[in-house]
Coordinates of C-alpha atoms in Angstrom, one line a residue:
X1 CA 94.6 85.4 83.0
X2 CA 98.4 85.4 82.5
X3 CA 100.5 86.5 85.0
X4 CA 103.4 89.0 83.6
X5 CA 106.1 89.2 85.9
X6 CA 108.1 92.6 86.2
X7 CA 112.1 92.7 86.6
X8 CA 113.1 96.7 87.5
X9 CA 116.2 97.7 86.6
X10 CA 116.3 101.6 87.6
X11 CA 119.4 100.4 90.2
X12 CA 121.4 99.3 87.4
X13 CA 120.2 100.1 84.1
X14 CA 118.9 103.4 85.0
X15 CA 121.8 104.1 87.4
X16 CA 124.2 104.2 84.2
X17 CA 122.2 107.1 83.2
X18 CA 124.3 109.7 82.2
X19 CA 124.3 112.5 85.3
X20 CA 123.0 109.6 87.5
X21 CA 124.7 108.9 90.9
X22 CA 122.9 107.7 93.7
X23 CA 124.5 106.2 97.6
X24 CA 123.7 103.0 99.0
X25 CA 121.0 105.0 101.1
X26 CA 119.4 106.7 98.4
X27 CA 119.6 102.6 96.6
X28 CA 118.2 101.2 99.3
X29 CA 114.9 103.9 99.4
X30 CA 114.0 103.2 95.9
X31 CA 114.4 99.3 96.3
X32 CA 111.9 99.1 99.2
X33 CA 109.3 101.5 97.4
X34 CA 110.1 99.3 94.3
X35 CA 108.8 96.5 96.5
X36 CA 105.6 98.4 97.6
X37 CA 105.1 98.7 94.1
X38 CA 105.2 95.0 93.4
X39 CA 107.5 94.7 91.3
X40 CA 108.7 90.8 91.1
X41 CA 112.3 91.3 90.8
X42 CA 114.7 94.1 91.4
X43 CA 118.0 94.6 89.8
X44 CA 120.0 95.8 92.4
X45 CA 123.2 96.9 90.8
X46 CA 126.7 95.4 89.3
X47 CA 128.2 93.8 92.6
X48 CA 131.5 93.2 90.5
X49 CA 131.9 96.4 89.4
X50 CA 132.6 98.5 92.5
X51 CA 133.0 98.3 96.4
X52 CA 130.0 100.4 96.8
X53 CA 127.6 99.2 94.1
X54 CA 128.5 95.7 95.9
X55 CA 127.7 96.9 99.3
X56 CA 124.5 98.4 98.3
X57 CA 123.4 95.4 96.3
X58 CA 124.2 93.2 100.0
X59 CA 122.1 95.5 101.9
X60 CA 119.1 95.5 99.2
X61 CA 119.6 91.6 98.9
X62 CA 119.5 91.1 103.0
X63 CA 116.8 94.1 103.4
X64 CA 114.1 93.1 100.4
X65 CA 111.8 90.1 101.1
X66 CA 109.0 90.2 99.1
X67 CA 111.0 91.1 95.8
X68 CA 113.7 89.0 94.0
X69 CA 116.4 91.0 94.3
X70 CA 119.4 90.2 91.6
X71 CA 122.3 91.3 90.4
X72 CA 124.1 91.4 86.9
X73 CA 127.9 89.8 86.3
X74 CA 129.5 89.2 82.8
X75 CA 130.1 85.6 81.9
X76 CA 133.5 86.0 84.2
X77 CA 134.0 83.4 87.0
X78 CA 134.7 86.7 89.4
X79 CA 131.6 88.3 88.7
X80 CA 129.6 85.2 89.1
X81 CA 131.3 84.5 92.7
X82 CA 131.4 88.2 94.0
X83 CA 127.9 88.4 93.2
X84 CA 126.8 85.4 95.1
X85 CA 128.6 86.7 98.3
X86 CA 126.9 89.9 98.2
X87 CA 123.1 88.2 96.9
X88 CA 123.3 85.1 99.1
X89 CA 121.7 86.6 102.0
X90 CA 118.3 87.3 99.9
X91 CA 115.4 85.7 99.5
X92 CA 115.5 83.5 96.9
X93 CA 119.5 84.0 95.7
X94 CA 119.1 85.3 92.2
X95 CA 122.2 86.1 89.2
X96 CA 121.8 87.9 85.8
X97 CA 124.4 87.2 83.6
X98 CA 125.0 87.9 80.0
X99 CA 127.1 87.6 77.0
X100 CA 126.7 89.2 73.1
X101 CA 125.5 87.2 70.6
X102 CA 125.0 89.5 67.4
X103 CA 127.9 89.2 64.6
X104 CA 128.8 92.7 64.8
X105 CA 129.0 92.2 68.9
X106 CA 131.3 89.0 68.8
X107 CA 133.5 89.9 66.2
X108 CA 134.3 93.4 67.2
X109 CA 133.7 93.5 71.1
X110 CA 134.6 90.3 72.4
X111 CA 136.8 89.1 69.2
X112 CA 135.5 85.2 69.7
X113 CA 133.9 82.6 67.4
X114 CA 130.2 81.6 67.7
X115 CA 131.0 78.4 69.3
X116 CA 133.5 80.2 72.1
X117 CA 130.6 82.4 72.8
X118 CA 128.6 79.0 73.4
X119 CA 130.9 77.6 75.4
X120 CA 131.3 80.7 77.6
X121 CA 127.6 81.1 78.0
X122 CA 127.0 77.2 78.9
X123 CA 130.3 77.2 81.4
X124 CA 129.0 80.6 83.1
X125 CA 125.5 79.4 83.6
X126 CA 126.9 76.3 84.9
X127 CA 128.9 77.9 87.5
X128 CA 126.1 80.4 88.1
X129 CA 123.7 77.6 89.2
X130 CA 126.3 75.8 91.5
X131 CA 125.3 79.3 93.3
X132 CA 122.2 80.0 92.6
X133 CA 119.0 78.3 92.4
X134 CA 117.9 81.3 90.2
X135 CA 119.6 82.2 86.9
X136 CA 118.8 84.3 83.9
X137 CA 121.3 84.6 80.8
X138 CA 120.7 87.5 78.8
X139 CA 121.7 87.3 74.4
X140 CA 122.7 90.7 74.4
X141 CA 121.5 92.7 71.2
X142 CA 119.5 90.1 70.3
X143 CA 117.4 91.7 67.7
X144 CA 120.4 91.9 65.9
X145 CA 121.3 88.5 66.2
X146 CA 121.3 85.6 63.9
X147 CA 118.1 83.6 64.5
X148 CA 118.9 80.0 64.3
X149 CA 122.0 81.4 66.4
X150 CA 119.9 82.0 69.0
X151 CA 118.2 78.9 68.9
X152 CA 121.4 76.9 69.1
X153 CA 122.7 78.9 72.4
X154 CA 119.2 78.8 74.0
X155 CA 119.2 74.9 74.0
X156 CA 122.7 74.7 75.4
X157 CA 122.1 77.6 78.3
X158 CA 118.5 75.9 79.1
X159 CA 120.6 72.7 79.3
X160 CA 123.1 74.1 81.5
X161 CA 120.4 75.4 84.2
X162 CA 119.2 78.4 83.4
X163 CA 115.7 79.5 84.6
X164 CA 114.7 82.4 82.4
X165 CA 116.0 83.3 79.2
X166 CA 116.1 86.9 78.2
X167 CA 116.1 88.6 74.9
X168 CA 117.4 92.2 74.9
X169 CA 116.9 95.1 72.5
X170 CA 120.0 96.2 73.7
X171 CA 120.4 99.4 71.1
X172 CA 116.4 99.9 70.4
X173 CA 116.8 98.6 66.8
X174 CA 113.9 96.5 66.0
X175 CA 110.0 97.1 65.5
X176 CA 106.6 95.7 67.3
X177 CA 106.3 93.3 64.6
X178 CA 109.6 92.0 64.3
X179 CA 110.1 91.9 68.0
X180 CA 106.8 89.8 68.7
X181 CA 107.7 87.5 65.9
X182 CA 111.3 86.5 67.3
X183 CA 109.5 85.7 70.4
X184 CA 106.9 83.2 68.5
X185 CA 110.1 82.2 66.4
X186 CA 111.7 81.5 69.5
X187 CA 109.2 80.2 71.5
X188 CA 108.3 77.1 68.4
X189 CA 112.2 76.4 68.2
X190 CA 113.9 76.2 71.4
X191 CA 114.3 73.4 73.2
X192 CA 112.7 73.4 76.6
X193 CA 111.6 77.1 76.1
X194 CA 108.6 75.7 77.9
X195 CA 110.3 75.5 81.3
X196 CA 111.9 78.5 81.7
X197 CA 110.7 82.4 82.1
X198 CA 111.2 84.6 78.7
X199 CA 111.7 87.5 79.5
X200 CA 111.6 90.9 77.3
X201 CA 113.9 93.8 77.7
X202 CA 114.1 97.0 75.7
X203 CA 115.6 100.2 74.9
X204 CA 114.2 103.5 73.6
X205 CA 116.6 104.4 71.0
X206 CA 113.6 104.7 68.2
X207 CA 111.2 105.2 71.3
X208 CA 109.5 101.7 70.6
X209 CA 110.7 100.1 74.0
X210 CA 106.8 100.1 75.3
X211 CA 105.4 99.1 72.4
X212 CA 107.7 96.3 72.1
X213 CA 107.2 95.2 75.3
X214 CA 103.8 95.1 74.6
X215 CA 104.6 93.0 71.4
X216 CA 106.6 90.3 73.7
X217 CA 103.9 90.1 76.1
X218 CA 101.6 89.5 73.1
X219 CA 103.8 86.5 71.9
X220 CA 105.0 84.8 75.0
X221 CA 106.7 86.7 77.0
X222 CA 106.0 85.9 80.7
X223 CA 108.1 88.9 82.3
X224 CA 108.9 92.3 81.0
X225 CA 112.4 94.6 82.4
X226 CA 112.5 98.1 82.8
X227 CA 112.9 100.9 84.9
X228 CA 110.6 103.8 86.3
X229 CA 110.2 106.9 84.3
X230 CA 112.1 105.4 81.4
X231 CA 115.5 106.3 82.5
X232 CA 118.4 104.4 81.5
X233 CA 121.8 104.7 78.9
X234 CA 121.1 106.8 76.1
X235 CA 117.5 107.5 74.6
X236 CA 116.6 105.0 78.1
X237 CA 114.1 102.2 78.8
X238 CA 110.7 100.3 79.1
X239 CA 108.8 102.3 81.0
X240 CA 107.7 100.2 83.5
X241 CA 104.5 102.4 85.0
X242 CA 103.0 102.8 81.3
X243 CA 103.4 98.9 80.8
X244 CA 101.7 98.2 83.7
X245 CA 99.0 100.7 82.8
X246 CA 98.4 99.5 80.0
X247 CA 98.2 95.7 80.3
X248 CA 95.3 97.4 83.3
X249 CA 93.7 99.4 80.6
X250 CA 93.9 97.0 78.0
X251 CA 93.3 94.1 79.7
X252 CA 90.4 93.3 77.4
X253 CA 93.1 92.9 74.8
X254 CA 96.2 91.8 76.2
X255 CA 93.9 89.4 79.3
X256 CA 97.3 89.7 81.5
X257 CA 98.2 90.6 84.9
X258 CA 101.2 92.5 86.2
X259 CA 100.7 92.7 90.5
X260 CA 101.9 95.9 89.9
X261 CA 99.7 98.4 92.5
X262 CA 99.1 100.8 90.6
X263 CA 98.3 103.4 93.2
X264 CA 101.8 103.6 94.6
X265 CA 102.9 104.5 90.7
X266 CA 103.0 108.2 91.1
X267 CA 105.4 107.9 94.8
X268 CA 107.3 105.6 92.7
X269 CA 108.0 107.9 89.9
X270 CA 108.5 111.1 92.2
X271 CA 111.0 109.4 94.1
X272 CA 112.8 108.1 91.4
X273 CA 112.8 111.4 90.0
X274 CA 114.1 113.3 92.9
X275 CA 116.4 111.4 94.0
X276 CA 118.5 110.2 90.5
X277 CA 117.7 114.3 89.5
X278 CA 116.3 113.4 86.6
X279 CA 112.9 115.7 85.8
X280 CA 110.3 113.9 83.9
X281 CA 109.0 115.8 80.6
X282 CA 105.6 117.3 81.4
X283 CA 103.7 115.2 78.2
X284 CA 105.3 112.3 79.5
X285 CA 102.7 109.4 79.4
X286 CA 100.8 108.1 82.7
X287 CA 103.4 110.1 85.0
X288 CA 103.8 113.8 83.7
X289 CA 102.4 116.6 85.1
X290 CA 100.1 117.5 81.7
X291 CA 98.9 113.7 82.0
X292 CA 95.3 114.8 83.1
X293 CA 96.1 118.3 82.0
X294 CA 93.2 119.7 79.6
X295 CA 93.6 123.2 77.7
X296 CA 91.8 122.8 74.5
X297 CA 88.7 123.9 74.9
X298 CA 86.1 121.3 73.1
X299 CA 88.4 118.4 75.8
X300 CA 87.4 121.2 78.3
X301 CA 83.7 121.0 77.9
X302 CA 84.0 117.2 77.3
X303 CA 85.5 116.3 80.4
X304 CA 82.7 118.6 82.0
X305 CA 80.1 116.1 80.7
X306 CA 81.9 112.9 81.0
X307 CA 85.6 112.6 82.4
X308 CA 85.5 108.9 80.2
X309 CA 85.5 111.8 76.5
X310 CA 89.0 112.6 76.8
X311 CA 90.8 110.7 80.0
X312 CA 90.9 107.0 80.2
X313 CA 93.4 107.2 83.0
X314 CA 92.3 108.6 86.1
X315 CA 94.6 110.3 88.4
X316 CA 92.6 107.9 91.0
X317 CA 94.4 105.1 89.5
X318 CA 98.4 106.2 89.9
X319 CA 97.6 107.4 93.1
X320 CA 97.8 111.2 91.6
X321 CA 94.7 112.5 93.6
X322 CA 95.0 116.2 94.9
X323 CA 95.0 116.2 98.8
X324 CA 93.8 119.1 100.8
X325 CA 96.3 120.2 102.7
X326 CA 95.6 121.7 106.0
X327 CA 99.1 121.8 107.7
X328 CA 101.0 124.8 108.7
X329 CA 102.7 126.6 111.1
X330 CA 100.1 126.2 113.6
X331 CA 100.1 122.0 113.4
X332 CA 101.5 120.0 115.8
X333 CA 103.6 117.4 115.6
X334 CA 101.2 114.4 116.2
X335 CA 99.1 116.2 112.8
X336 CA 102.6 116.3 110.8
X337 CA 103.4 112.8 111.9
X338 CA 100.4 111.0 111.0
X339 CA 100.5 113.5 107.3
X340 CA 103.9 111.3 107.0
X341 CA 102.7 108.1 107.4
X342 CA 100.0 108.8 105.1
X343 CA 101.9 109.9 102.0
X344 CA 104.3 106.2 103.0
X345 CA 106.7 107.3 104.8
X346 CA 108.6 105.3 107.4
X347 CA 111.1 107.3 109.2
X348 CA 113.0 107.0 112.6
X349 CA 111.7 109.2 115.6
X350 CA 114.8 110.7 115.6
X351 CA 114.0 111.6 111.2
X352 CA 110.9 112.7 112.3
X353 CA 111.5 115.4 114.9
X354 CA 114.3 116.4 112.2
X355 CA 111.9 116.9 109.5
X356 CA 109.4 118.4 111.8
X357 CA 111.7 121.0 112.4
X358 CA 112.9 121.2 108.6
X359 CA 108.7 122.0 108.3
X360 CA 108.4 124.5 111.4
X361 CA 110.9 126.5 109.6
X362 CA 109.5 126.5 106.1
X363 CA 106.0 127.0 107.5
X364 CA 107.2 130.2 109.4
X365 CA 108.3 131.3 105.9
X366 CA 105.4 130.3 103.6
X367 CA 101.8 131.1 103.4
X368 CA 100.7 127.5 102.1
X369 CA 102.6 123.9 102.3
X370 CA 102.2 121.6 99.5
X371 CA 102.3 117.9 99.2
X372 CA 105.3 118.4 96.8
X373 CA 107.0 120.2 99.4
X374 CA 106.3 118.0 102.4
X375 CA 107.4 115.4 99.5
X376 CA 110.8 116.5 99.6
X377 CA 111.4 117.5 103.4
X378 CA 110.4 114.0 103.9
X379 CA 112.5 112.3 101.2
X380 CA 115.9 113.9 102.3
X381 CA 115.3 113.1 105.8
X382 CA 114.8 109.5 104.6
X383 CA 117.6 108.9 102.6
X384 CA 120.4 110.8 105.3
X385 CA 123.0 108.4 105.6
X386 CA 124.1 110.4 109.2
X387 CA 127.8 110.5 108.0
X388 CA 129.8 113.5 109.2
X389 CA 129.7 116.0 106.6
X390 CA 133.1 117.2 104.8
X391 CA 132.0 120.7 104.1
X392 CA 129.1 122.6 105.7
X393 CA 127.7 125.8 104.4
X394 CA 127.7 128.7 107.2
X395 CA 127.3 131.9 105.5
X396 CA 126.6 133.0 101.9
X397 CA 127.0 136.7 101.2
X398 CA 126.6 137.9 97.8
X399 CA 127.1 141.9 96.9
X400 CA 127.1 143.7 93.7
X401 CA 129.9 146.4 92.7
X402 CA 129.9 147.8 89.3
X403 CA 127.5 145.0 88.5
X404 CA 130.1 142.5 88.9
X405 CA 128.8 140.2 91.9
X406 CA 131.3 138.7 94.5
X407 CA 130.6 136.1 96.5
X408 CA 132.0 135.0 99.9
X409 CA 131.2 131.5 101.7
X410 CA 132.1 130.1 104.8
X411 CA 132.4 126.4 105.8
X412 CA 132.6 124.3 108.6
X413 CA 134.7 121.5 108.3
X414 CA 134.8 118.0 110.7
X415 CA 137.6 119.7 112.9
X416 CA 135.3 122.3 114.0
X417 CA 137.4 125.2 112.0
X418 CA 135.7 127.8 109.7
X419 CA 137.1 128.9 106.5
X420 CA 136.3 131.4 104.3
X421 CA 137.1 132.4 100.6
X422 CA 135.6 135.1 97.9
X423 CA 135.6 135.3 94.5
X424 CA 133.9 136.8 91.7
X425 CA 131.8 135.8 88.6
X426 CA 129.9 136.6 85.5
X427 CA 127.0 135.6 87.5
X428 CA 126.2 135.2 91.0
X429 CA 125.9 131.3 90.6
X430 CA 129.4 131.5 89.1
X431 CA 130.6 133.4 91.8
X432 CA 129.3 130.9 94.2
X433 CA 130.5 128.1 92.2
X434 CA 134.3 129.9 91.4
X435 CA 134.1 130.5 95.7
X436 CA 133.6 126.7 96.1
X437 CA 135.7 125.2 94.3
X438 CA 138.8 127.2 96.2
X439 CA 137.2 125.9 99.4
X440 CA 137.4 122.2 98.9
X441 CA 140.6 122.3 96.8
X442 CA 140.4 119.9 94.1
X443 CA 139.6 120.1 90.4
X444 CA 136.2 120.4 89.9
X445 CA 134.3 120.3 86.3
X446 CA 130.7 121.3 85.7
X447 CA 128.5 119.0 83.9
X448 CA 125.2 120.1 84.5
X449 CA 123.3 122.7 86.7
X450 CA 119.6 123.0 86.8
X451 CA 117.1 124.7 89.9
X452 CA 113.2 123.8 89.2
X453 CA 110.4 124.7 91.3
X454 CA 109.1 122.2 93.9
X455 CA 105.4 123.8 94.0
X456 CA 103.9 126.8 92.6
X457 CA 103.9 130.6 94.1
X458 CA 106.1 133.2 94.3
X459 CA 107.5 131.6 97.7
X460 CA 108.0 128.4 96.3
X461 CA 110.7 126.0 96.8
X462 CA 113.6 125.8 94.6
X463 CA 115.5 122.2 93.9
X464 CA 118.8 122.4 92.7
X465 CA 120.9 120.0 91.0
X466 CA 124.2 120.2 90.2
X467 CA 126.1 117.2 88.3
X468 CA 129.9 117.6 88.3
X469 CA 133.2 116.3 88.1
X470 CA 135.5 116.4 92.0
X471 CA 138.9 114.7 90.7
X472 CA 138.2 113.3 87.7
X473 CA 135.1 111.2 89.4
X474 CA 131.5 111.7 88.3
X475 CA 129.1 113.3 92.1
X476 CA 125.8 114.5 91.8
X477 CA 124.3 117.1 94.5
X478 CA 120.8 118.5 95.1
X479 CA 119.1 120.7 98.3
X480 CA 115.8 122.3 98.0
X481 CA 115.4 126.2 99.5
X482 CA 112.9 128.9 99.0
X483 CA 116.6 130.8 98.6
X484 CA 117.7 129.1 95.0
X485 CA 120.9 130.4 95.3
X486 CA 121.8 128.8 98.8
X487 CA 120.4 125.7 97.4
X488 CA 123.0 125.9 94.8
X489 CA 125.6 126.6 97.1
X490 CA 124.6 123.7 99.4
X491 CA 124.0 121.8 96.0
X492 CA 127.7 122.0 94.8
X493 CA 128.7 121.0 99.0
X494 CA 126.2 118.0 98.6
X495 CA 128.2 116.6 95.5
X496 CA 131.3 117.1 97.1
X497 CA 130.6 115.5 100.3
X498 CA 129.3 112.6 98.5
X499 CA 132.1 112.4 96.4
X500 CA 134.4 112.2 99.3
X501 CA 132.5 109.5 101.3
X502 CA 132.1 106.8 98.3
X503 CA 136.2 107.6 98.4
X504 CA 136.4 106.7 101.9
X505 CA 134.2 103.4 101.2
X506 CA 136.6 102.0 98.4
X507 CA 139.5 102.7 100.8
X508 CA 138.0 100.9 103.7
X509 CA 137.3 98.1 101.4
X510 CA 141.0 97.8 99.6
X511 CA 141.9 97.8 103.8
X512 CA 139.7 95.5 104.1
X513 CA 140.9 92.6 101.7

């Protein structure tokens, strides 16, 4: 049985999602799940590319043992050395660095000659490994690539020291067939291919990233990248949880192993999910919530007599087993904190009591408590970072005249001083929006703005997410209320407050050089 390793990259690849923007905090959650999970190796970020994506890289890297945890860096002698300072402190000290090798790439991004490119790839893997004892070079768009090209820079990079050689569909071009078969081309032609990891990596563009994963692992490929749910740049990535189900499905066919426990698959996508604000599509394979969803009625009566007629994944499986729920205002703390630990939580006294009382309150307000929203009470008490909060939401009054709603808000900021503003809107969201953005005085740009239902009933929970723009920089916000339109409110506040901290981190860290 073959073991196929798997490198996640929701931290970096799916973190360049557009609409994505998650805190070292919120980075640090997903990586230790991700290592529950079993994933092999985590991409943690791009250390070179900001103060904070390094910082949260360093605190994944020093926090993560039983996970790789890597980071990517051009073929730039910067890159390379700020990514071992904040990687050096892990487990086994791991780099992933790239450079383009496809004609159209070379010519009109990086405007050098095949044989500059070489010698950039074997001089950054050299200086890589002087680092690290781990080192993966990436061709990136590869399928796109000229062949015996490939074959050339392969034998020079395996020569210079790297350990695994990856081979990216960067833009989702190419099929199952002629993915597979530049792995065997590959795998008969390069030099020392043999002694190093080959690794697969694929985009969605065509949405044939699974199935050419599958194709890789079918010709040689001893580890497979992608992220959870898919997410990533444009049409988005591997699907790691529907890889790893199907090499357990399959296993008759493909006779491989991932390590992958499957059972934590569902926590993994739901927090994945909440926290980047990304919803997953309802049909979406292994994860969605019309996976084990049956309307038609011959499935209906199938399923009846034999689950195995129409469902060949259990819910069993992803860990996606209903749980009766018996909490509620009357439970005690000792019931809510043992209901915690049970859905794999591990939270500070101190988060605890805090989400107890987040639950007390909810519970006064709502007949029944789900999972979904215990989920979430949970999740945000997790991922507090327990900075001081720029702006806090008060009071929200909205009143109609004429049909024309006007909103006022009041907020609390760190000097202890109210402040208060009205304004009108279309629409009471606008209102509240058109309110806010006079109270944190700055230019602020909608992107995106979507509430969705935690659980089901009339006094369900509403999530709201709002994406935006606070001085030209890109914040995302979200808070869940039974009250959707406080929860947009707070929302908005969220974003902003976020917004403000990662400014305070890159000036502490321009102080700090």
């Amino acid at each position: 049985m073959r073991k196929i390793e798997f490198f996640d990259t929701t931290l970096r690849d799916g973190e360049q999602s557009a609409g994505i923007n998650l805190n070292t905090k919120e980075k640090l959650e997903i990586a230790r799940q991700l290592e529950k999970y079993g994933v092999s190796i985590i991409e943690a970020g791009f250390p070179a590319s900001s103060p904070g994506d390094f910082e949260a890289v360093k605190l994944i890297a020093d926090t993560v043992k039983n996970s790789v945890v890597t980071g990517l860096a051009r073929s730039i002698k910067s890159d390379i050395e700020t990514s071992w300072e904040a990687l050096k402190g892990g487990v086994q000290p791991h780099l992933h660095t790239f450079i383009a090798t496809s004609p159209i790439h070379m010519q009109y991004k990086l405007n050098k000659t095949p044989e500059q490119v070489i010698e950039i790839a074997v001089e950054s893997v050299k200086l890589a490994k002087k680092y690290f004892p781990l080192v993966q070079w990436s061709a990136e768009d590869a399928t796109r690539s000229d062949k015996d090209f490939l074959v050339r820079i392969m034998n020079e990079v395996i020569k210079a020291g790297a350990t695994t050689i990856n081979i990216p569909d960067t833009v989702g071009y190419s099929t199952p067939i002629e993915y597979g078969a530049l792995f065997k081309y590959l795998s008969e032609n390069v030099t020392g291919i043999e002694k190093v990891k080959l690794s697969a990596h694929c985009h969605d563009d065509l949405g044939m990233a699974v199935a050419n994963t599958l194709a890789a692992i079918e010709n040689g490929a001893t580890q497979v990248e992608g992220t959870i749910n898919g997410i990533g740049e444009r049409a988005g990535n591997a699907a790691l949880e529907e890889v790893a189900v199907a090499l357990h499905i399959r296993n008759n066919y493909y006779q491989a192993d991932s390590g992958i426990l499957l059972k934590e698959t569902k926590r993994t996508s739901q927090l994945v999910s909440q926290l980047t604000g990304v919803v997953i599509q309802p049909n979406k394979a292994v994860v969605g919530k019309n996976a084990f969803a049956h309307e038609s009625g011959i499935h209906q009566d199938g399923m009846l007599k034999n689950p195995e007629t129409y469902e060949i994944i259990t819910p069993d499986l992803i860990g996606d087993v209903a749980t009766e729920l018996v909490l509620g205002k009357h439970s005690g703390r000792h019931a809510f904190f043992s209901r915690a630990v049970e859905m794999g939580f591990q939270l500070s006294e101190e988060k605890l009591n805090a989400a107890f009382v987040a639950f007390k309150k909810l519970a006064d307000r709502k007949k029944e408590i789900s999972e979904e929203d215990l989920f979430v009470l949970l999740t945000d008490q997790q991922v507090k970072s327990g900075e001081v909060e720029v702006y806090e939401l008060e009071e929200l009054i909205i009143q109609y005249e004429n049909n024309v709603p006007t909103s006022t808000i009041t907020v609390k900021v760190p000097s202890g001083e109210s402040i208060m503003e009205t304004c009108a809107g279309s629409g009471a969201v606008e209102a509240i929006f058109n309110t806010l953005e006079k109270l944190v005085k700055g230019e602020v740009r909608i992107l995106e703005y979507r509430v969705s239902s935690v659980s089901k009933g009339r006094d369900a929970l509403g999530e709201a997410v709002v994406n935006l723009t606070y001085n030209g920089l890109t914040t995302t916000g979200r808070n869940a209320s039974q009250d959707v339109l406080k929860a947009s409110a707070r929302a908005y506040i969220n974003a902003i407050n976020r917004q403000l901290v990662n400014v305070q981190i890159k000036e502490q860290a321009v102080v700090g050089q």
